[in-house]
């Protein structure tokens, strides 16, 4: 009798954990967003915790390889960071600085048309302004996270 009770408890725990993991993964599916910025229209991906918020947010600036893989989805590094941050109750917005401008990887390009000190800074500011307008975001709790040349913007 004790073994059956123990097995039931373990099964319940497994079902609760599986439900939580499924909910967390579903909550971290990227939502395509469009950010207007002057003459440039930025596209990006938003990952958001479930619920109405308000949530703190992170703007993630990709590196020289860009944001998306050949399938058009964010590289696994960005998806992984988004899952971790969303799991901690933090929304993540990735503006696509290169794809939005019709550019691919810039890692081997000597003269870049998207500069870290101008366009990337403007992209981060456009993302910040967009987040501050969202009712589910905490306008006073927006941070910046970057990789490679996205970390020096």
Coordinates of N, CA, C and O in Angstrom, one line a residue:
X1 N 0.8 -1.2 0.0 CA 0.0 0.0 0.0 C 0.9 1.3 0.0 O 0.6 2.2 -0.7
X2 N 1.9 1.2 0.8 CA 2.8 2.4 0.9 C 3.5 2.7 -0.5 O 3.7 3.8 -0.9
X3 N 3.8 1.6 -1.2 CA 4.5 1.8 -2.5 C 3.5 2.4 -3.5 O 4.0 3.2 -4.3
X4 N 2.2 2.1 -3.5 CA 1.3 2.7 -4.4 C 1.1 4.2 -4.1 O 1.1 5.0 -5.0
X5 N 1.1 4.5 -2.8 CA 1.0 5.9 -2.4 C 2.2 6.7 -2.8 O 2.1 7.8 -3.3
X6 N 3.4 6.1 -2.7 CA 4.6 6.8 -3.1 C 4.6 7.0 -4.6 O 5.0 8.0 -5.1
X7 N 4.2 6.0 -5.3 CA 4.2 6.0 -6.8 C 3.2 7.1 -7.2 O 3.5 7.9 -8.2
X8 N 2.0 7.2 -6.6 CA 1.1 8.3 -6.9 C 1.7 9.7 -6.7 O 1.5 10.6 -7.5
X9 N 2.3 9.8 -5.5 CA 2.9 11.1 -5.2 C 4.0 11.5 -6.3 O 4.1 12.6 -6.7
X10 N 4.8 10.5 -6.7 CA 5.9 10.8 -7.7 C 5.2 11.1 -9.0 O 5.7 12.0 -9.7
X11 N 4.2 10.4 -9.4 CA 3.5 10.7 -10.6 C 2.9 12.1 -10.6 O 3.0 12.8 -11.6
X12 N 2.3 12.5 -9.5 CA 1.7 13.8 -9.4 C 2.8 14.9 -9.6 O 2.7 15.9 -10.3
X13 N 4.0 14.7 -8.9 CA 5.1 15.6 -9.0 C 5.6 15.7 -10.4 O 5.8 16.8 -11.0
X14 N 5.7 14.5 -11.1 CA 6.2 14.5 -12.5 C 5.2 15.3 -13.4 O 5.6 16.0 -14.3
X15 N 3.9 15.1 -13.2 CA 2.9 15.8 -14.0 C 3.0 17.3 -13.8 O 2.8 18.1 -14.7
X16 N 3.1 17.7 -12.5 CA 3.2 19.1 -12.2 C 4.5 19.7 -12.9 O 4.4 20.8 -13.5
X17 N 5.6 19.0 -12.8 CA 6.8 19.5 -13.4 C 6.7 19.6 -14.9 O 7.1 20.6 -15.5
X18 N 6.1 18.6 -15.5 CA 5.9 18.5 -17.0 C 5.0 19.7 -17.4 O 5.3 20.4 -18.4
X19 N 4.0 19.9 -16.6 CA 3.1 21.0 -16.9 C 3.8 22.4 -16.8 O 3.6 23.3 -17.7
X20 N 4.6 22.5 -15.8 CA 5.3 23.8 -15.6 C 6.3 24.0 -16.8 O 6.4 25.1 -17.3
X21 N 7.0 23.0 -17.1 CA 8.0 23.1 -18.2 C 7.3 23.4 -19.5 O 7.7 24.3 -20.3
X22 N 6.2 22.8 -19.8 CA 5.4 23.0 -21.0 C 4.9 24.5 -21.0 O 5.0 25.2 -22.1
X23 N 4.4 24.9 -19.9 CA 3.9 26.3 -19.8 C 5.0 27.3 -20.0 O 4.9 28.3 -20.8
X24 N 6.2 27.1 -19.4 CA 7.3 28.0 -19.6 C 7.8 28.0 -21.0 O 8.1 29.1 -21.5
X25 N 7.9 26.9 -21.7 CA 8.3 26.8 -23.1 C 7.3 27.5 -24.0 O 7.6 28.3 -24.9
X26 N 6.0 27.3 -23.7 CA 5.0 27.9 -24.5 C 5.0 29.4 -24.4 O 4.8 30.2 -25.3
X27 N 5.3 29.9 -23.1 CA 5.3 31.3 -22.9 C 6.5 32.0 -23.5 O 6.5 33.2 -23.8
X28 N 7.6 31.2 -23.9 CA 8.7 31.8 -24.4 C 8.8 31.7 -26.0 O 9.9 31.8 -26.5
X29 N 7.7 31.4 -26.6 CA 7.7 31.4 -28.1 C 7.8 32.8 -28.5 O 7.2 33.7 -28.0
X30 N 8.7 33.0 -29.6 CA 8.9 34.4 -30.0 C 7.7 35.0 -30.7 O 7.0 34.3 -31.5
X31 N 7.4 36.3 -30.4 CA 6.3 37.0 -31.1 C 7.0 38.0 -32.0 O 7.8 38.8 -31.5
X32 N 6.8 38.0 -33.3 CA 7.4 39.0 -34.2 C 6.8 40.4 -33.8 O 5.6 40.5 -33.6
X33 N 7.7 41.4 -33.8 CA 7.3 42.7 -33.6 C 7.9 43.6 -34.6 O 8.9 43.3 -35.3
X34 N 7.3 44.8 -34.8 CA 7.8 45.8 -35.7 C 8.0 47.1 -34.9 O 7.1 47.5 -34.2
X35 N 9.2 47.7 -35.1 CA 9.5 48.9 -34.3 C 9.8 50.0 -35.4 O 10.7 49.9 -36.2
X36 N 9.0 51.0 -35.3 CA 9.2 52.1 -36.3 C 10.3 53.0 -35.7 O 10.3 53.3 -34.5
X37 N 11.2 53.3 -36.6 CA 12.4 54.2 -36.2 C 12.7 55.1 -37.3 O 13.5 54.7 -38.2
X38 N 12.2 56.3 -37.4 CA 12.5 57.2 -38.5 C 12.2 56.5 -39.8 O 11.1 56.0 -40.1
X39 N 13.2 56.5 -40.7 CA 13.0 56.0 -42.0 C 13.2 54.4 -42.0 O 12.9 53.8 -43.0
X40 N 13.7 53.9 -41.0 CA 14.0 52.5 -40.9 C 12.9 51.8 -40.1 O 12.5 52.3 -39.0
X41 N 12.4 50.7 -40.6 CA 11.5 49.8 -39.9 C 12.2 48.6 -39.4 O 12.7 47.8 -40.1
X42 N 12.3 48.5 -38.0 CA 13.0 47.4 -37.4 C 12.1 46.3 -37.2 O 11.0 46.5 -36.7
X43 N 12.5 45.1 -37.5 CA 11.8 43.9 -37.1 C 12.5 43.2 -36.0 O 13.7 43.5 -35.8
X44 N 11.8 42.5 -35.2 CA 12.4 41.8 -34.1 C 11.6 40.7 -33.5 O 10.5 40.4 -34.1
X45 N 12.0 40.2 -32.4 CA 11.3 39.1 -31.7 C 11.2 39.5 -30.3 O 12.1 39.9 -29.6
X46 N 10.0 39.2 -29.7 CA 9.6 39.5 -28.3 C 9.3 38.1 -27.6 O 8.6 37.3 -28.2
X47 N 9.9 37.9 -26.5 CA 9.6 36.8 -25.6 C 9.1 37.4 -24.3 O 9.7 38.3 -23.8
X48 N 7.9 36.9 -23.9 CA 7.3 37.6 -22.7 C 6.8 36.5 -21.8 O 6.3 35.5 -22.2
X49 N 6.9 36.8 -20.5 CA 6.4 35.8 -19.5 C 4.8 35.8 -19.6 O 4.2 36.8 -20.0
X50 N 4.2 34.7 -19.1 CA 2.8 34.7 -19.1 C 2.2 35.7 -18.1 O 2.9 36.1 -17.1
X51 N 1.0 36.2 -18.4 CA 0.4 37.2 -17.5 C 0.4 38.6 -18.0 O 0.9 38.9 -19.1
X52 N -0.2 39.4 -17.2 CA -0.4 40.8 -17.7 C 0.7 41.7 -17.3 O 0.8 42.8 -17.9
X53 N 1.6 41.3 -16.4 CA 2.7 42.2 -16.0 C 2.3 43.1 -15.0 O 1.3 42.9 -14.3
X54 N 3.0 44.2 -14.8 CA 4.1 44.7 -15.7 C 5.4 43.9 -15.3 O 5.6 43.5 -14.2
X55 N 6.2 43.7 -16.4 CA 7.4 42.9 -16.3 C 8.6 43.9 -16.5 O 8.6 44.7 -17.4
X56 N 9.8 43.6 -15.9 CA 11.0 44.2 -16.3 C 11.3 43.7 -17.7 O 10.8 42.6 -18.1
X57 N 12.2 44.3 -18.5 CA 12.5 43.9 -19.8 C 14.0 44.0 -20.1 O 14.7 44.9 -19.5
X58 N 14.4 43.2 -21.0 CA 15.8 43.3 -21.5 C 15.8 43.4 -23.0 O 15.0 42.7 -23.7
X59 N 16.6 44.3 -23.5 CA 16.8 44.5 -25.0 C 18.1 43.7 -25.3 O 19.1 44.0 -24.7
X60 N 18.0 42.7 -26.2 CA 19.1 41.9 -26.5 C 19.7 42.3 -27.9 O 18.9 42.2 -28.9
X61 N 20.9 42.8 -28.0 CA 21.5 43.2 -29.2 C 22.4 42.1 -29.7 O 23.4 41.7 -29.1
X62 N 22.1 41.5 -30.9 CA 22.8 40.4 -31.5 C 24.2 40.8 -31.9 O 24.5 42.0 -32.0
X63 N 25.1 39.9 -32.1 CA 26.4 40.1 -32.6 C 26.5 40.3 -34.1 O 25.5 40.4 -34.8
X64 N 27.7 40.2 -34.6 CA 28.0 40.4 -36.0 C 27.4 39.3 -36.9 O 27.1 39.6 -38.1
X65 N 27.1 38.2 -36.4 CA 26.4 37.1 -37.2 C 25.0 37.4 -37.5 O 24.4 36.7 -38.3
X66 N 24.4 38.3 -36.8 CA 23.0 38.6 -36.9 C 22.1 37.9 -35.9 O 22.6 37.3 -35.0
X67 N 20.8 38.0 -36.0 CA 19.9 37.5 -35.1 C 19.3 36.1 -35.4 O 19.1 35.2 -34.6
X68 N 19.1 35.9 -36.7 CA 18.3 34.7 -37.2 C 19.2 33.7 -37.9 O 20.2 34.1 -38.6
X69 N 18.8 32.4 -37.9 CA 19.4 31.4 -38.7 C 18.8 31.3 -40.0 O 17.9 32.1 -40.4
X70 N 19.2 30.3 -40.8 CA 18.6 30.2 -42.2 C 17.2 29.9 -42.2 O 16.5 30.2 -43.2
X71 N 16.6 29.4 -41.1 CA 15.2 29.1 -41.1 C 14.4 30.4 -40.7 O 13.1 30.3 -40.6
X72 N 15.1 31.5 -40.4 CA 14.4 32.7 -40.0 C 14.0 32.8 -38.6 O 13.2 33.7 -38.2
X73 N 14.5 31.9 -37.7 CA 14.3 32.0 -36.3 C 15.5 32.4 -35.5 O 16.6 32.2 -36.0
X74 N 15.4 33.0 -34.4 CA 16.6 33.4 -33.6 C 17.5 32.3 -33.4 O 17.1 31.1 -33.1
X75 N 18.8 32.5 -33.5 CA 19.8 31.5 -33.2 C 19.6 30.9 -31.8 O 19.0 31.6 -30.9
X76 N 20.0 29.7 -31.5 CA 19.7 29.0 -30.3 C 20.3 29.8 -29.1 O 19.7 29.8 -28.0
X77 N 21.4 30.5 -29.2 CA 21.9 31.3 -28.1 C 20.9 32.3 -27.6 O 20.7 32.5 -26.4
X78 N 20.2 33.0 -28.5 CA 19.2 34.0 -28.2 C 18.0 33.3 -27.6 O 17.4 33.9 -26.7
X79 N 17.6 32.2 -28.2 CA 16.4 31.5 -27.6 C 16.7 31.0 -26.2 O 15.8 31.1 -25.3
X80 N 17.9 30.5 -26.0 CA 18.2 30.0 -24.7 C 18.2 31.2 -23.6 O 17.6 31.0 -22.5
X81 N 18.8 32.3 -24.0 CA 18.8 33.4 -23.0 C 17.4 33.9 -22.8 O 17.0 34.2 -21.7
X82 N 16.5 33.9 -23.8 CA 15.1 34.3 -23.7 C 14.4 33.4 -22.7 O 13.7 33.9 -21.8
X83 N 14.6 32.1 -22.9 CA 13.9 31.1 -22.0 C 14.3 31.4 -20.6 O 13.5 31.3 -19.7
X84 N 15.6 31.6 -20.3 CA 16.1 31.8 -19.0 C 15.5 33.1 -18.4 O 15.1 33.1 -17.2
X85 N 15.5 34.1 -19.1 CA 15.0 35.4 -18.6 C 13.5 35.4 -18.4 O 13.0 35.9 -17.4
X86 N 12.8 34.8 -19.4 CA 11.3 34.7 -19.3 C 11.0 33.9 -18.0 O 10.1 34.2 -17.3
X87 N 11.8 32.8 -17.8 CA 11.6 32.0 -16.6 C 11.8 32.7 -15.3 O 11.2 32.4 -14.3
X88 N 12.5 33.8 -15.4 CA 12.8 34.7 -14.2 C 11.8 35.8 -14.2 O 11.9 36.7 -13.4
X89 N 10.8 35.8 -15.1 CA 9.8 36.9 -15.1 C 10.2 38.2 -15.8 O 9.7 39.2 -15.6
X90 N 11.2 38.0 -16.8 CA 11.7 39.2 -17.5 C 11.4 39.0 -19.0 O 11.7 38.0 -19.6
X91 N 10.8 40.0 -19.6 CA 10.5 40.0 -21.0 C 11.8 40.3 -21.8 O 12.7 41.0 -21.3
X92 N 11.9 39.8 -23.0 CA 13.1 40.0 -23.8 C 12.7 40.5 -25.2 O 11.9 39.8 -25.9
X93 N 13.3 41.5 -25.7 CA 13.1 42.1 -27.0 C 14.4 42.1 -27.8 O 15.4 42.7 -27.3
X94 N 14.4 41.4 -28.9 CA 15.6 41.3 -29.8 C 15.3 42.1 -31.1 O 14.6 41.6 -32.0
X95 N 15.8 43.3 -31.2 CA 15.7 44.0 -32.5 C 16.7 43.4 -33.5 O 17.8 43.1 -33.1
X96 N 16.2 43.3 -34.7 CA 17.1 42.7 -35.8 C 17.7 43.8 -36.6 O 17.2 44.3 -37.6
X97 N 18.9 44.2 -36.2 CA 19.6 45.4 -36.8 C 20.0 45.1 -38.2 O 20.0 46.0 -39.1
X98 N 20.4 43.8 -38.5 CA 20.9 43.5 -39.9 C 19.8 43.0 -40.8 O 19.6 43.5 -41.9
X99 N 19.0 42.1 -40.4 CA 17.9 41.6 -41.2 C 16.9 42.6 -41.6 O 16.4 42.6 -42.7
X100 N 16.6 43.6 -40.7 CA 15.7 44.7 -41.0 C 16.2 45.5 -42.1 O 15.4 46.2 -42.8
X101 N 17.5 45.6 -42.3 CA 18.1 46.4 -43.3 C 18.5 45.6 -44.5 O 19.3 46.0 -45.4
X102 N 18.1 44.3 -44.6 CA 18.4 43.5 -45.7 C 19.8 43.0 -45.7 O 20.3 42.6 -46.8
X103 N 20.5 42.9 -44.6 CA 21.9 42.5 -44.5 C 21.9 41.1 -43.8 O 21.1 40.8 -43.0
X104 N 23.0 40.4 -44.2 CA 23.3 39.1 -43.5 C 24.4 39.4 -42.5 O 24.5 40.5 -42.0
X105 N 25.1 38.3 -42.2 CA 26.2 38.4 -41.3 C 27.2 39.5 -41.7 O 27.5 39.7 -42.9
X106 N 27.7 40.2 -40.7 CA 28.6 41.3 -40.9 C 30.0 41.0 -40.4 O 30.8 41.9 -40.3
X107 N 30.2 39.7 -40.0 CA 31.4 39.4 -39.3 C 32.7 39.5 -40.2 O 33.7 39.8 -39.7
X108 N 32.5 39.3 -41.5 CA 33.7 39.4 -42.4 C 33.7 40.7 -43.2 O 34.5 40.9 -44.1
X109 N 32.7 41.6 -43.0 CA 32.6 42.8 -43.7 C 33.5 43.9 -43.1 O 33.4 44.1 -41.9
X110 N 34.4 44.4 -43.9 CA 35.4 45.4 -43.3 C 34.7 46.7 -43.1 O 35.0 47.4 -42.0
X111 N 33.9 47.2 -44.0 CA 33.2 48.5 -43.8 C 31.8 48.2 -43.7 O 31.1 47.8 -44.6
X112 N 31.3 48.4 -42.5 CA 29.9 48.1 -42.1 C 29.0 49.3 -42.3 O 29.3 50.4 -41.8
X113 N 27.8 49.1 -42.9 CA 26.9 50.2 -43.1 C 26.0 50.4 -41.8 O 25.4 51.4 -41.6
X114 N 26.0 49.4 -40.9 CA 25.3 49.5 -39.6 C 26.4 49.6 -38.6 O 27.1 48.6 -38.3
X115 N 26.6 50.8 -38.1 CA 27.7 51.0 -37.1 C 27.2 50.9 -35.7 O 26.1 51.2 -35.4
X116 N 28.2 50.4 -34.8 CA 27.8 50.2 -33.4 C 27.6 51.5 -32.7 O 26.8 51.6 -31.8
X117 N 28.2 52.6 -33.2 CA 28.1 53.9 -32.5 C 26.9 54.8 -33.0 O 26.7 55.8 -32.5
X118 N 26.2 54.3 -34.0 CA 25.2 55.1 -34.6 C 23.9 54.3 -34.7 O 23.0 54.4 -33.9
X119 N 23.8 53.4 -35.7 CA 22.6 52.6 -36.0 C 22.2 51.7 -34.9 O 21.1 51.6 -34.5
X120 N 23.3 51.0 -34.3 CA 22.9 50.0 -33.2 C 22.4 50.8 -32.0 O 21.5 50.3 -31.3
X121 N 23.0 51.9 -31.7 CA 22.5 52.7 -30.6 C 21.1 53.2 -30.8 O 20.2 53.1 -30.0
X122 N 20.8 53.6 -32.0 CA 19.5 54.1 -32.4 C 18.5 52.9 -32.3 O 17.4 53.1 -31.9
X123 N 18.9 51.7 -32.7 CA 18.1 50.5 -32.6 C 17.7 50.2 -31.2 O 16.6 49.9 -30.8
X124 N 18.7 50.3 -30.3 CA 18.5 50.0 -28.9 C 17.5 51.1 -28.3 O 16.6 50.7 -27.5
X125 N 17.7 52.3 -28.7 CA 16.8 53.4 -28.2 C 15.4 53.2 -28.8 O 14.4 53.4 -28.0
X126 N 15.2 52.8 -30.0 CA 13.9 52.5 -30.6 C 13.2 51.3 -29.8 O 12.0 51.4 -29.5
X127 N 14.0 50.3 -29.5 CA 13.5 49.2 -28.7 C 13.0 49.6 -27.3 O 12.0 49.2 -26.8
X128 N 13.9 50.5 -26.7 CA 13.5 51.0 -25.4 C 12.2 51.8 -25.4 O 11.3 51.6 -24.6
X129 N 12.1 52.7 -26.4 CA 10.9 53.5 -26.5 C 9.7 52.6 -26.7 O 8.6 52.9 -26.1
X130 N 9.8 51.6 -27.6 CA 8.7 50.7 -27.8 C 8.3 50.0 -26.6 O 7.1 49.9 -26.2
X131 N 9.3 49.5 -25.8 CA 8.9 48.8 -24.6 C 8.3 49.7 -23.6 O 7.3 49.3 -22.9
X132 N 8.7 50.9 -23.5 CA 8.1 51.9 -22.5 C 6.7 52.2 -22.8 O 6.0 52.6 -21.9
X133 N 6.3 52.0 -24.1 CA 4.9 52.2 -24.4 C 4.0 51.0 -24.2 O 2.7 51.2 -24.3
X134 N 4.5 49.9 -23.8 CA 3.7 48.7 -23.6 C 3.2 48.6 -22.2 O 3.9 48.8 -21.3
X135 N 1.9 48.3 -22.1 CA 1.3 48.3 -20.7 C 1.8 47.2 -19.9 O 1.8 47.3 -18.6
X136 N 2.3 46.1 -20.5 CA 2.8 45.0 -19.7 C 4.3 45.1 -19.3 O 4.8 44.3 -18.6
X137 N 4.9 46.2 -19.7 CA 6.4 46.4 -19.4 C 6.5 47.5 -18.4 O 5.8 48.4 -18.3
X138 N 7.5 47.3 -17.5 CA 7.9 48.3 -16.5 C 8.8 49.3 -17.2 O 10.0 49.0 -17.5
X139 N 8.3 50.5 -17.5 CA 9.1 51.5 -18.2 C 10.4 51.9 -17.5 O 11.4 52.4 -18.2
X140 N 10.5 51.7 -16.2 CA 11.7 52.1 -15.4 C 12.6 50.9 -15.2 O 13.6 51.1 -14.5
X141 N 12.3 49.8 -15.8 CA 13.1 48.6 -15.5 C 13.5 47.9 -16.9 O 13.1 46.8 -17.1
X142 N 14.2 48.6 -17.7 CA 14.6 48.1 -19.0 C 16.1 48.1 -19.1 O 16.8 49.1 -18.8
X143 N 16.7 47.0 -19.4 CA 18.1 46.8 -19.4 C 18.6 46.4 -20.8 O 17.8 46.1 -21.6
X144 N 19.9 46.5 -21.0 CA 20.5 46.2 -22.3 C 21.5 45.0 -22.1 O 22.3 45.0 -21.2
X145 N 21.4 44.0 -23.0 CA 22.3 42.9 -23.0 C 22.8 42.7 -24.5 O 22.0 42.8 -25.4
X146 N 24.1 42.5 -24.6 CA 24.6 42.4 -26.0 C 25.7 41.3 -26.2 O 26.3 41.0 -25.2
X147 N 25.8 40.9 -27.4 CA 26.8 39.9 -27.8 C 27.7 40.5 -28.8 O 27.2 41.2 -29.7
X148 N 29.0 40.2 -28.8 CA 29.9 40.7 -29.8 C 29.8 42.2 -30.1 O 29.8 42.9 -29.1
X149 N 29.6 42.6 -31.3 CA 29.5 44.1 -31.5 C 28.2 44.7 -30.9 O 28.1 45.9 -30.8
X150 N 27.2 43.8 -30.6 CA 26.0 44.3 -29.9 C 26.3 44.7 -28.5 O 25.5 45.4 -27.9
X151 N 27.4 44.2 -28.0 CA 27.8 44.5 -26.6 C 28.6 45.8 -26.5 O 28.8 46.3 -25.4
X152 N 29.0 46.4 -27.6 CA 29.8 47.6 -27.5 C 29.0 48.8 -28.1 O 29.5 49.9 -28.3
X153 N 27.7 48.6 -28.3 CA 26.8 49.7 -28.8 C 26.5 50.7 -27.7 O 26.5 50.4 -26.6

